[in-house]
PDB file of C-alpha atoms and ligand atoms in Angstrom:
ATOM      1  CA  UNK A 494      85.102 103.799  93.584  1.00 92.00           C
ATOM      2  CA  UNK A 495      82.599 104.306  90.759  1.00 92.00           C
ATOM      3  CA  UNK A 496      79.465 102.757  92.120  1.00 93.00           C
ATOM      4  CA  UNK A 497      78.267 104.062  95.489  1.00 97.00           C
ATOM      5  CA  UNK A 498      74.809 102.526  95.597  1.00 97.00           C
ATOM      6  CA  UNK A 499      74.103 100.308  98.593  1.00 97.00           C
ATOM      7  CA  UNK A 500      77.570 101.056 100.096  1.00 98.00           C
ATOM      8  CA  UNK A 501      78.202 102.552 103.533  1.00 98.00           C
ATOM      9  CA  UNK A 502      79.608 106.068 104.071  1.00 98.00           C
ATOM     10  CA  UNK A 503      80.893 107.300 107.413  1.00 98.00           C
ATOM     11  CA  UNK A 504      81.150 111.121 107.668  1.00 99.00           C
ATOM     12  CA  UNK A 505      82.695 112.963 110.562  1.00 98.00           C
ATOM     13  CA  UNK A 506      81.674 116.629 110.999  1.00 98.00           C
ATOM     14  CA  UNK A 507      78.277 115.666 109.551  1.00 98.00           C
ATOM     15  CA  UNK A 508      76.209 118.212 111.507  1.00 98.00           C
ATOM     16  CA  UNK A 509      77.286 121.165 109.371  1.00 98.00           C
ATOM     17  CA  UNK A 510      79.083 122.500 106.276  1.00 98.00           C
ATOM     18  CA  UNK A 511      80.801 120.026 103.951  1.00 98.00           C
ATOM     19  CA  UNK A 512      79.891 117.058 106.121  1.00 98.00           C
ATOM     20  CA  UNK A 513      76.186 117.835 105.923  1.00 98.00           C
ATOM     21  CA  UNK A 514      76.339 118.336 102.128  1.00 98.00           C
ATOM     22  CA  UNK A 515      78.339 115.158 101.597  1.00 98.00           C
ATOM     23  CA  UNK A 516      75.642 113.272 103.601  1.00 98.00           C
ATOM     24  CA  UNK A 517      72.863 114.620 101.352  1.00 98.00           C
ATOM     25  CA  UNK A 518      74.781 113.728  98.123  1.00 98.00           C
ATOM     26  CA  UNK A 519      75.825 110.262  99.406  1.00 98.00           C
ATOM     27  CA  UNK A 520      72.303 109.461 100.376  1.00 98.00           C
ATOM     28  CA  UNK A 521      71.216 110.655  96.936  1.00 97.00           C
ATOM     29  CA  UNK A 522      73.545 108.014  95.488  1.00 97.00           C
ATOM     30  CA  UNK A 523      71.718 105.333  97.509  1.00 97.00           C
ATOM     31  CA  UNK A 524      74.379 104.980 100.200  1.00 98.00           C
ATOM     32  CA  UNK A 525      73.747 104.040 103.856  1.00 98.00           C
ATOM     33  CA  UNK A 526      75.081 106.671 106.158  1.00 98.00           C
ATOM     34  CA  UNK A 527      76.878 106.902 109.511  1.00 98.00           C
ATOM     35  CA  UNK A 528      76.658 110.560 110.555  1.00 98.00           C
ATOM     36  CA  UNK A 529      79.135 111.555 113.294  1.00 98.00           C
ATOM     37  CA  UNK A 530      79.729 114.833 115.045  1.00 98.00           C
ATOM     38  CA  UNK A 531      80.638 116.221 118.481  1.00 98.00           C
ATOM     39  CA  UNK A 532      77.603 118.493 117.958  1.00 98.00           C
ATOM     40  CA  UNK A 533      74.917 115.843 118.122  1.00 96.00           C
ATOM     41  CA  UNK A 534      72.200 118.474 118.626  1.00 97.00           C
ATOM     42  CA  UNK A 535      72.596 119.395 114.921  1.00 98.00           C
ATOM     43  CA  UNK A 536      72.832 115.924 113.475  1.00 98.00           C
ATOM     44  CA  UNK A 537      68.988 115.617 113.186  1.00 98.00           C
ATOM     45  CA  UNK A 538      69.131 118.776 111.029  1.00 98.00           C
ATOM     46  CA  UNK A 539      71.278 116.758 108.549  1.00 98.00           C
ATOM     47  CA  UNK A 540      68.994 113.698 108.734  1.00 98.00           C
ATOM     48  CA  UNK A 541      66.020 115.951 107.968  1.00 98.00           C
ATOM     49  CA  UNK A 542      67.615 116.993 104.656  1.00 98.00           C
ATOM     50  CA  UNK A 543      68.256 113.466 103.401  1.00 98.00           C
ATOM     51  CA  UNK A 544      66.058 112.090 100.602  1.00 96.00           C
ATOM     52  CA  UNK A 545      63.026 110.040 101.798  1.00 95.00           C
ATOM     53  CA  UNK A 546      63.887 106.446 102.660  1.00 95.00           C
ATOM     54  CA  UNK A 547      67.626 107.120 103.281  1.00 97.00           C
ATOM     55  CA  UNK A 548      69.118 104.808 105.864  1.00 98.00           C
ATOM     56  CA  UNK A 549      71.290 106.457 108.451  1.00 98.00           C
ATOM     57  CA  UNK A 550      72.479 106.313 112.029  1.00 98.00           C
ATOM     58  CA  UNK A 551      73.695 109.354 113.993  1.00 98.00           C
ATOM     59  CA  UNK A 552      76.522 108.974 116.450  1.00 98.00           C
ATOM     60  CA  UNK A 553      77.946 111.549 118.861  1.00 98.00           C
ATOM     61  CA  UNK A 554      81.680 111.341 118.388  1.00 98.00           C
ATOM     62  CA  UNK A 555      84.630 113.453 119.448  1.00 98.00           C
ATOM     63  CA  UNK A 556      87.226 112.729 116.715  1.00 98.00           C
ATOM     64  CA  UNK A 557      90.029 114.012 118.944  1.00 98.00           C
ATOM     65  CA  UNK A 558      89.502 110.983 121.233  1.00 98.00           C
ATOM     66  CA  UNK A 559      90.730 107.588 120.010  1.00 98.00           C
ATOM     67  CA  UNK A 560      88.091 105.672 122.064  1.00 98.00           C
ATOM     68  CA  UNK A 561      85.288 107.836 120.646  1.00 98.00           C
ATOM     69  CA  UNK A 562      86.292 107.050 117.046  1.00 98.00           C
ATOM     70  CA  UNK A 563      86.732 103.378 117.806  1.00 98.00           C
ATOM     71  CA  UNK A 564      83.227 103.388 119.270  1.00 98.00           C
ATOM     72  CA  UNK A 565      82.052 105.006 116.004  1.00 98.00           C
ATOM     73  CA  UNK A 566      83.618 102.137 114.079  1.00 98.00           C
ATOM     74  CA  UNK A 567      82.024  99.611 116.339  1.00 98.00           C
ATOM     75  CA  UNK A 568      78.562 101.149 115.903  1.00 98.00           C
ATOM     76  CA  UNK A 569      79.091 101.307 112.128  1.00 98.00           C
ATOM     77  CA  UNK A 570      79.971  97.616 111.809  1.00 98.00           C
ATOM     78  CA  UNK A 571      77.254  96.625 114.321  1.00 98.00           C
ATOM     79  CA  UNK A 572      74.579  98.401 112.242  1.00 98.00           C
ATOM     80  CA  UNK A 573      75.793  97.945 108.659  1.00 98.00           C
ATOM     81  CA  UNK A 574      78.482  95.246 108.803  1.00 97.00           C
ATOM     82  CA  UNK A 575      80.793  97.273 106.540  1.00 97.00           C
ATOM     83  CA  UNK A 576      82.252 100.729 105.862  1.00 98.00           C
ATOM     84  CA  UNK A 577      83.209 101.621 102.276  1.00 98.00           C
ATOM     85  CA  UNK A 578      83.747 105.339 102.124  1.00 98.00           C
ATOM     86  CA  UNK A 579      85.181 107.194 105.148  1.00 98.00           C
ATOM     87  CA  UNK A 580      85.181 111.013 105.230  1.00 98.00           C
ATOM     88  CA  UNK A 581      87.612 112.250 107.911  1.00 98.00           C
ATOM     89  CA  UNK A 582      86.119 115.682 107.651  1.00 98.00           C
ATOM     90  CA  UNK A 583      85.613 117.260 111.064  1.00 98.00           C
ATOM     91  CA  UNK A 584      87.754 120.333 111.574  1.00 98.00           C
ATOM     92  CA  UNK A 585      88.265 123.603 113.402  1.00 98.00           C
ATOM     93  CA  UNK A 586      90.172 126.763 112.659  1.00 97.00           C
ATOM     94  CA  UNK A 587      91.735 129.086 115.224  1.00 96.00           C
ATOM     95  CA  UNK A 588      93.606 132.148 113.994  1.00 97.00           C
ATOM     96  CA  UNK A 589      96.289 134.636 115.133  1.00 97.00           C
ATOM     97  CA  UNK A 590     100.073 134.997 115.077  1.00 97.00           C
ATOM     98  CA  UNK A 591     102.202 131.917 115.709  1.00 97.00           C
ATOM     99  CA  UNK A 592     103.942 133.337 118.816  1.00 98.00           C
ATOM    100  CA  UNK A 593     100.705 134.147 120.668  1.00 98.00           C
ATOM    101  CA  UNK A 594      98.722 130.928 119.791  1.00 98.00           C
ATOM    102  CA  UNK A 595      97.824 129.347 123.150  1.00 98.00           C
ATOM    103  CA  UNK A 596      98.785 125.844 124.130  1.00 98.00           C
ATOM    104  CA  UNK A 597      95.005 125.217 124.203  1.00 98.00           C
ATOM    105  CA  UNK A 598      94.784 126.379 120.529  1.00 98.00           C
ATOM    106  CA  UNK A 599      97.488 123.828 119.626  1.00 98.00           C
ATOM    107  CA  UNK A 600      95.967 120.953 121.647  1.00 98.00           C
ATOM    108  CA  UNK A 601      92.456 121.522 120.404  1.00 98.00           C
ATOM    109  CA  UNK A 602      93.374 121.940 116.694  1.00 98.00           C
ATOM    110  CA  UNK A 603      95.963 119.185 116.509  1.00 98.00           C
ATOM    111  CA  UNK A 604      93.441 116.986 118.399  1.00 98.00           C
ATOM    112  CA  UNK A 605      90.549 117.526 115.965  1.00 98.00           C
ATOM    113  CA  UNK A 606      92.243 118.265 112.619  1.00 98.00           C
ATOM    114  CA  UNK A 607      95.189 115.909 112.770  1.00 98.00           C
ATOM    115  CA  UNK A 608      94.548 113.259 115.450  1.00 98.00           C
ATOM    116  CA  UNK A 609      90.931 113.085 114.300  1.00 98.00           C
ATOM    117  CA  UNK A 610      92.159 111.881 110.939  1.00 99.00           C
ATOM    118  CA  UNK A 611      94.762 109.609 112.578  1.00 99.00           C
ATOM    119  CA  UNK A 612      92.012 108.038 114.751  1.00 98.00           C
ATOM    120  CA  UNK A 613      89.736 107.620 111.687  1.00 98.00           C
ATOM    121  CA  UNK A 614      92.527 105.730 109.840  1.00 98.00           C
ATOM    122  CA  UNK A 615      93.451 103.596 112.869  1.00 98.00           C
ATOM    123  CA  UNK A 616      89.836 102.602 113.650  1.00 98.00           C
ATOM    124  CA  UNK A 617      88.526 102.052 110.097  1.00 98.00           C
ATOM    125  CA  UNK A 618      91.382 101.094 107.696  1.00 98.00           C
ATOM    126  CA  UNK A 619      92.218  97.744 109.405  1.00 98.00           C
ATOM    127  CA  UNK A 620      88.540  96.837 109.324  1.00 98.00           C
ATOM    128  CA  UNK A 621      88.319  97.944 105.642  1.00 98.00           C
ATOM    129  CA  UNK A 622      91.364  95.683 104.842  1.00 98.00           C
ATOM    130  CA  UNK A 623      89.606  92.700 106.444  1.00 97.00           C
ATOM    131  CA  UNK A 624      86.542  93.416 104.294  1.00 94.00           C
ATOM    132  CA  UNK A 625      88.616  92.831 101.177  1.00 87.00           C
ATOM    133  CA  UNK A 626      86.201  94.821  98.973  1.00 93.00           C
ATOM    134  CA  UNK A 627      86.701  98.206  97.415  1.00 97.00           C
ATOM    135  CA  UNK A 628      86.886 101.012 100.006  1.00 98.00           C
ATOM    136  CA  UNK A 629      88.030 104.643  99.975  1.00 98.00           C
ATOM    137  CA  UNK A 630      89.179 107.204 102.540  1.00 98.00           C
ATOM    138  CA  UNK A 631      88.808 110.950 101.968  1.00 98.00           C
ATOM    139  CA  UNK A 632      90.704 113.172 104.350  1.00 98.00           C
ATOM    140  CA  UNK A 633      89.664 116.803 104.464  1.00 98.00           C
ATOM    141  CA  UNK A 634      92.794 118.994 104.457  1.00 98.00           C
ATOM    142  CA  UNK A 635      92.686 122.448 102.878  1.00 97.00           C
ATOM    143  CA  UNK A 636      94.640 124.709 100.557  1.00 97.00           C
ATOM    144  CA  UNK A 637      96.192 125.622 103.876  1.00 97.00           C
ATOM    145  CA  UNK A 638      97.826 122.136 103.636  1.00 98.00           C
ATOM    146  CA  UNK A 639      99.532 123.108 100.372  1.00 97.00           C
ATOM    147  CA  UNK A 640     100.561 126.742 101.059  1.00 97.00           C
ATOM    148  CA  UNK A 641     101.272 128.732 104.219  1.00 96.00           C
ATOM    149  CA  UNK A 642      98.826 131.451 105.283  1.00 95.00           C
ATOM    150  CA  UNK A 643      99.577 134.373 107.602  1.00 95.00           C
ATOM    151  CA  UNK A 644      97.713 134.208 110.914  1.00 96.00           C
ATOM    152  CA  UNK A 645      96.981 130.514 110.465  1.00 96.00           C
ATOM    153  CA  UNK A 646     100.078 128.679 111.731  1.00 97.00           C
ATOM    154  CA  UNK A 647      98.199 126.267 113.928  1.00 98.00           C
ATOM    155  CA  UNK A 648      95.625 125.385 111.215  1.00 98.00           C
ATOM    156  CA  UNK A 649      98.295 125.173 108.491  1.00 98.00           C
ATOM    157  CA  UNK A 650     100.425 122.791 110.614  1.00 98.00           C
ATOM    158  CA  UNK A 651      97.448 120.408 110.963  1.00 98.00           C
ATOM    159  CA  UNK A 652      96.446 120.630 107.321  1.00 98.00           C
ATOM    160  CA  UNK A 653      99.983 120.106 105.909  1.00 98.00           C
ATOM    161  CA  UNK A 654     100.103 117.135 108.216  1.00 98.00           C
ATOM    162  CA  UNK A 655      96.880 115.758 106.793  1.00 98.00           C
ATOM    163  CA  UNK A 656      98.190 116.138 103.231  1.00 98.00           C
ATOM    164  CA  UNK A 657     101.420 114.185 103.952  1.00 98.00           C
ATOM    165  CA  UNK A 658      99.531 111.658 106.096  1.00 99.00           C
ATOM    166  CA  UNK A 659      97.214 111.019 103.126  1.00 99.00           C
ATOM    167  CA  UNK A 660     100.169 110.683 100.676  1.00 98.00           C
ATOM    168  CA  UNK A 661     101.916 108.221 103.021  1.00 98.00           C
ATOM    169  CA  UNK A 662      98.666 106.259 103.592  1.00 98.00           C
ATOM    170  CA  UNK A 663      98.262 106.042  99.777  1.00 98.00           C
ATOM    171  CA  UNK A 664     101.854 104.654  99.378  1.00 98.00           C
ATOM    172  CA  UNK A 665     101.411 102.199 102.207  1.00 98.00           C
ATOM    173  CA  UNK A 666      98.101 100.839 100.848  1.00 98.00           C
ATOM    174  CA  UNK A 667      99.767 100.478  97.430  1.00 98.00           C
ATOM    175  CA  UNK A 668     102.668  98.546  98.907  1.00 98.00           C
ATOM    176  CA  UNK A 669     100.157  96.123 100.491  1.00 97.00           C
ATOM    177  CA  UNK A 670      98.199  95.889  97.247  1.00 97.00           C
ATOM    178  CA  UNK A 671      95.133  96.941  99.240  1.00 97.00           C
ATOM    179  CA  UNK A 672      91.781  97.707  97.623  1.00 97.00           C
ATOM    180  CA  UNK A 673      91.507 100.825  99.742  1.00 98.00           C
ATOM    181  CA  UNK A 674      91.895 104.143  97.840  1.00 98.00           C
ATOM    182  CA  UNK A 675      92.717 107.608  99.286  1.00 98.00           C
ATOM    183  CA  UNK A 676      91.849 111.155  98.389  1.00 98.00           C
ATOM    184  CA  UNK A 677      92.802 114.443 100.087  1.00 98.00           C
ATOM    185  CA  UNK A 678      90.277 117.234  99.816  1.00 98.00           C
ATOM    186  CA  UNK A 679      91.891 120.691  99.624  1.00 98.00           C
ATOM    187  CA  UNK A 680      89.241 123.545  99.383  1.00 97.00           C
ATOM    188  CA  UNK A 681      89.894 127.250  99.700  1.00 95.00           C
ATOM    189  CA  UNK A 682      87.440 129.523 101.491  1.00 95.00           C
ATOM    190  CA  UNK A 683      83.811 128.361 101.491  1.00 96.00           C
ATOM    191  CA  UNK A 684      80.977 129.803 103.607  1.00 96.00           C
ATOM    192  CA  UNK A 685      80.332 127.239 106.308  1.00 97.00           C
ATOM    193  CA  UNK A 686      80.307 127.087 110.118  1.00 97.00           C
ATOM    194  CA  UNK A 687      84.105 127.061 110.073  1.00 96.00           C
ATOM    195  CA  UNK A 688      84.187 130.820 110.738  1.00 94.00           C
ATOM    196  CA  UNK A 689      82.517 130.013 114.164  1.00 95.00           C
ATOM    197  CA  UNK A 690      84.391 126.814 114.933  1.00 95.00           C
ATOM    198  CA  UNK A 691      84.872 127.931 118.534  1.00 95.00           C
ATOM    199  CA  UNK A 692      81.233 127.011 119.136  1.00 96.00           C
ATOM    200  CA  UNK A 693      82.333 123.369 119.599  1.00 92.00           C
ATOM    201  CA  UNK A 694      85.519 124.079 121.559  1.00 96.00           C
ATOM    202  CA  UNK A 695      85.649 122.096 124.791  1.00 96.00           C
ATOM    203  CA  UNK A 696      85.720 124.197 127.944  1.00 96.00           C
ATOM    204  CA  UNK A 697      88.930 122.530 129.164  1.00 97.00           C
ATOM    205  CA  UNK A 698      90.688 123.852 126.035  1.00 97.00           C
ATOM    206  CA  UNK A 699      89.329 127.417 126.236  1.00 96.00           C
ATOM    207  CA  UNK A 700      91.725 130.322 125.781  1.00 94.00           C
ATOM    208  CA  UNK A 701      92.022 131.727 122.304  1.00 95.00           C
ATOM    209  CA  UNK A 702      94.952 133.596 120.761  1.00 97.00           C
ATOM    210  CA  UNK A 703      94.973 137.096 122.424  1.00 97.00           C
ATOM    211  CA  UNK A 704      96.041 138.659 119.081  1.00 97.00           C
ATOM    212  CA  UNK A 705      93.435 136.724 117.041  1.00 96.00           C
ATOM    213  CA  UNK A 706      90.706 139.353 116.628  1.00 95.00           C
ATOM    214  CA  UNK A 707      91.838 141.132 113.466  1.00 94.00           C
ATOM    215  CA  UNK A 708      92.567 137.731 111.813  1.00 95.00           C
ATOM    216  CA  UNK A 709      89.119 136.457 112.876  1.00 94.00           C
ATOM    217  CA  UNK A 710      87.493 139.365 111.058  1.00 94.00           C
ATOM    218  CA  UNK A 711      89.641 138.711 108.004  1.00 93.00           C
ATOM    219  CA  UNK A 712      88.821 135.028 107.969  1.00 94.00           C
ATOM    220  CA  UNK A 713      85.045 135.656 108.402  1.00 95.00           C
ATOM    221  CA  UNK A 714      85.107 138.043 105.403  1.00 93.00           C
ATOM    222  CA  UNK A 715      87.099 135.611 103.269  1.00 93.00           C
ATOM    223  CA  UNK A 716      84.843 132.664 104.188  1.00 94.00           C
ATOM    224  CA  UNK A 717      81.688 134.651 103.616  1.00 94.00           C
ATOM    225  CA  UNK A 718      82.874 135.765 100.215  1.00 91.00           C
ATOM    226  CA  UNK A 719      83.724 132.177  99.152  1.00 91.00           C
ATOM    227  CA  UNK A 720      82.724 131.831  95.475  1.00 90.00           C
ATOM    228  CA  UNK A 721      81.601 128.227  95.640  1.00 95.00           C
ATOM    229  CA  UNK A 722      79.242 126.648  98.072  1.00 97.00           C
ATOM    230  CA  UNK A 723      79.570 123.653 100.424  1.00 98.00           C
ATOM    231  CA  UNK A 724      77.218 121.790  98.100  1.00 98.00           C
ATOM    232  CA  UNK A 725      79.719 122.447  95.244  1.00 98.00           C
ATOM    233  CA  UNK A 726      82.537 121.128  97.366  1.00 98.00           C
ATOM    234  CA  UNK A 727      80.588 117.972  98.161  1.00 98.00           C
ATOM    235  CA  UNK A 728      79.721 117.427  94.515  1.00 98.00           C
ATOM    236  CA  UNK A 729      83.310 117.958  93.353  1.00 98.00           C
ATOM    237  CA  UNK A 730      84.493 115.600  96.091  1.00 98.00           C
ATOM    238  CA  UNK A 731      82.157 112.788  95.096  1.00 98.00           C
ATOM    239  CA  UNK A 732      83.087 113.242  91.441  1.00 98.00           C
ATOM    240  CA  UNK A 733      86.723 113.047  92.569  1.00 98.00           C
ATOM    241  CA  UNK A 734      86.151 109.812  94.486  1.00 98.00           C
ATOM    242  CA  UNK A 735      84.378 108.242  91.465  1.00 97.00           C
ATOM    243  CA  UNK A 736      87.161 109.342  89.149  1.00 97.00           C
ATOM    244  CA  UNK A 737      89.874 107.999  91.555  1.00 97.00           C
ATOM    245  CA  UNK A 738      91.474 111.459  92.025  1.00 98.00           C
ATOM    246  CA  UNK A 739      93.940 111.709  94.873  1.00 98.00           C
ATOM    247  CA  UNK A 740      94.258 115.519  95.223  1.00 98.00           C
ATOM    248  CA  UNK A 741      90.788 117.084  95.104  1.00 98.00           C
ATOM    249  CA  UNK A 742      91.258 120.852  94.660  1.00 97.00           C
ATOM    250  CA  UNK A 743      87.942 122.628  94.465  1.00 96.00           C
ATOM    251  CA  UNK A 744      89.378 126.086  93.646  1.00 95.00           C
ATOM    252  CA  UNK A 745      91.682 125.630  90.608  1.00 93.00           C
ATOM    253  CA  UNK A 746      92.960 129.232  90.723  1.00 92.00           C
ATOM    254  CA  UNK A 747      94.836 128.483  93.960  1.00 93.00           C
ATOM    255  CA  UNK A 748      97.276 126.363  91.918  1.00 96.00           C
ATOM    256  CA  UNK A 749      99.171 129.580  91.155  1.00 95.00           C
ATOM    257  CA  UNK A 750      99.901 130.040  94.876  1.00 95.00           C
ATOM    258  CA  UNK A 751     100.880 126.381  95.216  1.00 96.00           C
ATOM    259  CA  UNK A 752     103.261 126.764  92.289  1.00 97.00           C
ATOM    260  CA  UNK A 753     104.735 129.922  93.771  1.00 96.00           C
ATOM    261  CA  UNK A 754     105.443 128.107  97.043  1.00 97.00           C
ATOM    262  CA  UNK A 755     107.103 125.214  95.237  1.00 97.00           C
ATOM    263  CA  UNK A 756     109.175 127.606  93.093  1.00 98.00           C
ATOM    264  CA  UNK A 757     110.208 129.518  96.268  1.00 97.00           C
ATOM    265  CA  UNK A 758     111.552 126.252  97.642  1.00 98.00           C
ATOM    266  CA  UNK A 759     113.212 125.084  94.354  1.00 98.00           C
ATOM    267  CA  UNK A 760     114.701 128.515  93.643  1.00 98.00           C
ATOM    268  CA  UNK A 761     115.888 129.090  97.203  1.00 97.00           C
ATOM    269  CA  UNK A 762     113.757 132.219  97.681  1.00 97.00           C
ATOM    270  CA  UNK A 763     112.156 133.569 100.843  1.00 96.00           C
ATOM    271  CA  UNK A 764     108.460 132.580 100.834  1.00 96.00           C
ATOM    272  CA  UNK A 765     106.212 134.824  98.729  1.00 95.00           C
ATOM    273  CA  UNK A 766     102.984 135.675 100.584  1.00 90.00           C
ATOM    274  CA  UNK A 767     100.006 135.499  98.221  1.00 82.00           C
ATOM    275  CA  UNK A 768      97.411 135.975 100.991  1.00 80.00           C
ATOM    276  CA  UNK A 769      96.812 139.387 102.549  1.00 70.00           C
ATOM    277  CA  UNK A 770      97.054 139.733 106.358  1.00 70.00           C
ATOM    278  CA  UNK A 771      94.840 142.134 108.367  1.00 70.00           C
ATOM    279  CA  UNK A 772      95.455 145.823 107.434  1.00 58.00           C
TER     280      UNK A 772
HETATM  281  P1  NAD B1300      81.757 123.448 109.794  1.00 50.31           P
HETATM  282  O1  NAD B1300      82.098 124.164 111.038  1.00 50.31           O
HETATM  283  O2  NAD B1300      80.525 123.874 109.064  1.00 50.31           O
HETATM  284  O3  NAD B1300      81.739 121.867 110.014  1.00 50.31           O
HETATM  285  C1  NAD B1300      82.709 121.226 110.830  1.00 50.31           C
HETATM  286  C2  NAD B1300      81.989 120.192 111.657  1.00 50.31           C
HETATM  287  O4  NAD B1300      83.014 119.596 112.490  1.00 50.31           O
HETATM  288  C3  NAD B1300      80.980 120.810 112.653  1.00 50.31           C
HETATM  289  O5  NAD B1300      79.749 120.175 112.525  1.00 50.31           O
HETATM  290  C4  NAD B1300      81.610 120.559 114.001  1.00 50.31           C
HETATM  291  O6  NAD B1300      80.623 120.354 115.043  1.00 50.31           O
HETATM  292  C5  NAD B1300      82.445 119.301 113.774  1.00 50.31           C
HETATM  293  N1  NAD B1300      83.433 119.104 114.798  1.00 50.31           N
HETATM  294  C6  NAD B1300      84.216 120.096 115.409  1.00 50.31           C
HETATM  295  N2  NAD B1300      84.994 119.482 116.347  1.00 50.31           N
HETATM  296  C7  NAD B1300      84.670 118.164 116.328  1.00 50.31           C
HETATM  297  C8  NAD B1300      85.142 117.013 117.089  1.00 50.31           C
HETATM  298  N3  NAD B1300      86.054 117.173 118.089  1.00 50.31           N
HETATM  299  N4  NAD B1300      84.651 115.772 116.823  1.00 50.31           N
HETATM  300  C9  NAD B1300      83.682 115.633 115.844  1.00 50.31           C
HETATM  301  N5  NAD B1300      83.209 116.691 115.105  1.00 50.31           N
HETATM  302  C10 NAD B1300      83.689 117.882 115.350  1.00 50.31           C
HETATM  303  O7  NAD B1300      83.029 123.644 108.818  1.00 50.31           O
HETATM  304  P2  NAD B1300      83.379 123.047 107.368  1.00 50.31           P
HETATM  305  O8  NAD B1300      83.918 124.166 106.572  1.00 50.31           O
HETATM  306  O9  NAD B1300      82.267 122.226 106.836  1.00 50.31           O
HETATM  307  O10 NAD B1300      84.588 122.112 107.788  1.00 50.31           O
HETATM  308  C11 NAD B1300      84.768 120.821 107.347  1.00 50.31           C
HETATM  309  C12 NAD B1300      86.240 120.533 107.005  1.00 50.31           C
HETATM  310  O11 NAD B1300      86.633 121.366 105.900  1.00 50.31           O
HETATM  311  C13 NAD B1300      87.188 120.932 108.117  1.00 50.31           C
HETATM  312  O12 NAD B1300      88.211 119.985 108.252  1.00 50.31           O
HETATM  313  C14 NAD B1300      87.767 122.295 107.681  1.00 50.31           C
HETATM  314  O13 NAD B1300      89.034 122.535 108.184  1.00 50.31           O
HETATM  315  C15 NAD B1300      87.805 122.065 106.220  1.00 50.31           C
HETATM  316  N6  NAD B1300      87.982 123.181 105.310  1.00 50.31           N
HETATM  317  C16 NAD B1300      87.032 124.155 105.339  1.00 50.31           C
HETATM  318  C17 NAD B1300      87.157 125.240 104.511  1.00 50.31           C
HETATM  319  C18 NAD B1300      86.121 126.416 104.462  1.00 50.31           C
HETATM  320  O14 NAD B1300      86.496 127.498 104.064  1.00 50.31           O
HETATM  321  N7  NAD B1300      84.963 126.189 104.932  1.00 50.31           N
HETATM  322  C19 NAD B1300      88.241 125.338 103.649  1.00 50.31           C
HETATM  323  C20 NAD B1300      89.180 124.302 103.651  1.00 50.31           C
HETATM  324  C21 NAD B1300      89.037 123.270 104.476  1.00 50.31           C
END
C-alpha cells in the first residue's frame, strides 16, 4: 500500500507507545484515524499530538472482547465508510517462570495479545474484502514471536501465535486473490509503557506471577535501554507497509538469535539461550 493519503487507519493500543507514534505518522501522511484503546483517558493525549486538521475519532475498546472490537468496526464504518489499514497493536507483557504464571496471567495475556488480533481480523477483514479496494493488516508481534525468552513464556506463546496467525492469514488472502495485504511487526526492546502494562489489567484478572519480580526488573532495564525509539518503530513500520514487507524486523541484529533458534531445530540441538535471565 504505497499511497496512504485520504485512507482510513484503525489503531488499537493508540493511547501509548507504538500506537500513539503510528497515529502521529499516519495523520502526517494525510490519513483519517480511528484511535482505540482500553485506556480512553489517554487517547486525548494522542489526539493532541496529531498535526493540525487531522481527522480522527477515539473509541474506548477492549480488544480481548469480541463485541468491543466489533463495535469498533461499526463505529469506523459509520464515521468513515471504510477501513484501509488496521494495526492490531494493543498488547501487554507479564513476566516470570512458566510454572508459576497464574491462570489470570494466561487469560489476560492470551485475551489481549492473541484474541485481540483474532477479533481484529474477524471484525475488519470481512468488511475489507467487501470494500474490494487495497487494504492492509499489520499485526504487532515481537521478536518474542520468533525466539523464546526466559521468564516470558506467556508473552512468547501469544507472540509466536500472532506470527503464525499472520502467516496463515497471508496465505488465505492469497488463495482468495484478495487485495488485502498483511505484515507482522516484530520489534525487540523499545522504551514504552509496556514495562508497566499491569496498569491496564482488569481487576477480575488480578494476580501476577509470584516469582515475577526479578524478571520485572530485568525487563524494565532492557526496555529502558532500548536503542531505538517508538517513533523509529512507527516509521520503520510505515516504510514496511509501503514497501509491501511481510516481516517487519526493527532490530536487524536479532536475526542472529533467530538463526540460532532455527539451527537448533534443524541440527537437533537443545535450545541455545541468547537472552540473559535475572542474576
Ligand atoms: P504501551 O504499553 O506503551 O502501549 C500498549 C497499549 O495497549 C496501551 O495504550 C494500553 O492501554 C493498550 N491496551 C492494553 N490492554 C488493552 C486492551 N485490552 N484493549 C485495548 N487496548 C489495550 O506498549 P507498546 O510497547 O507500545 O506495545 C504495543 C505493542 O508492541 C504490544 O503488542 C507489545 O507487545 C508490542 N511490543 C512491544 C515491545 C517493546 O519493547 N515496547 C517490543 C516488542 C513488541
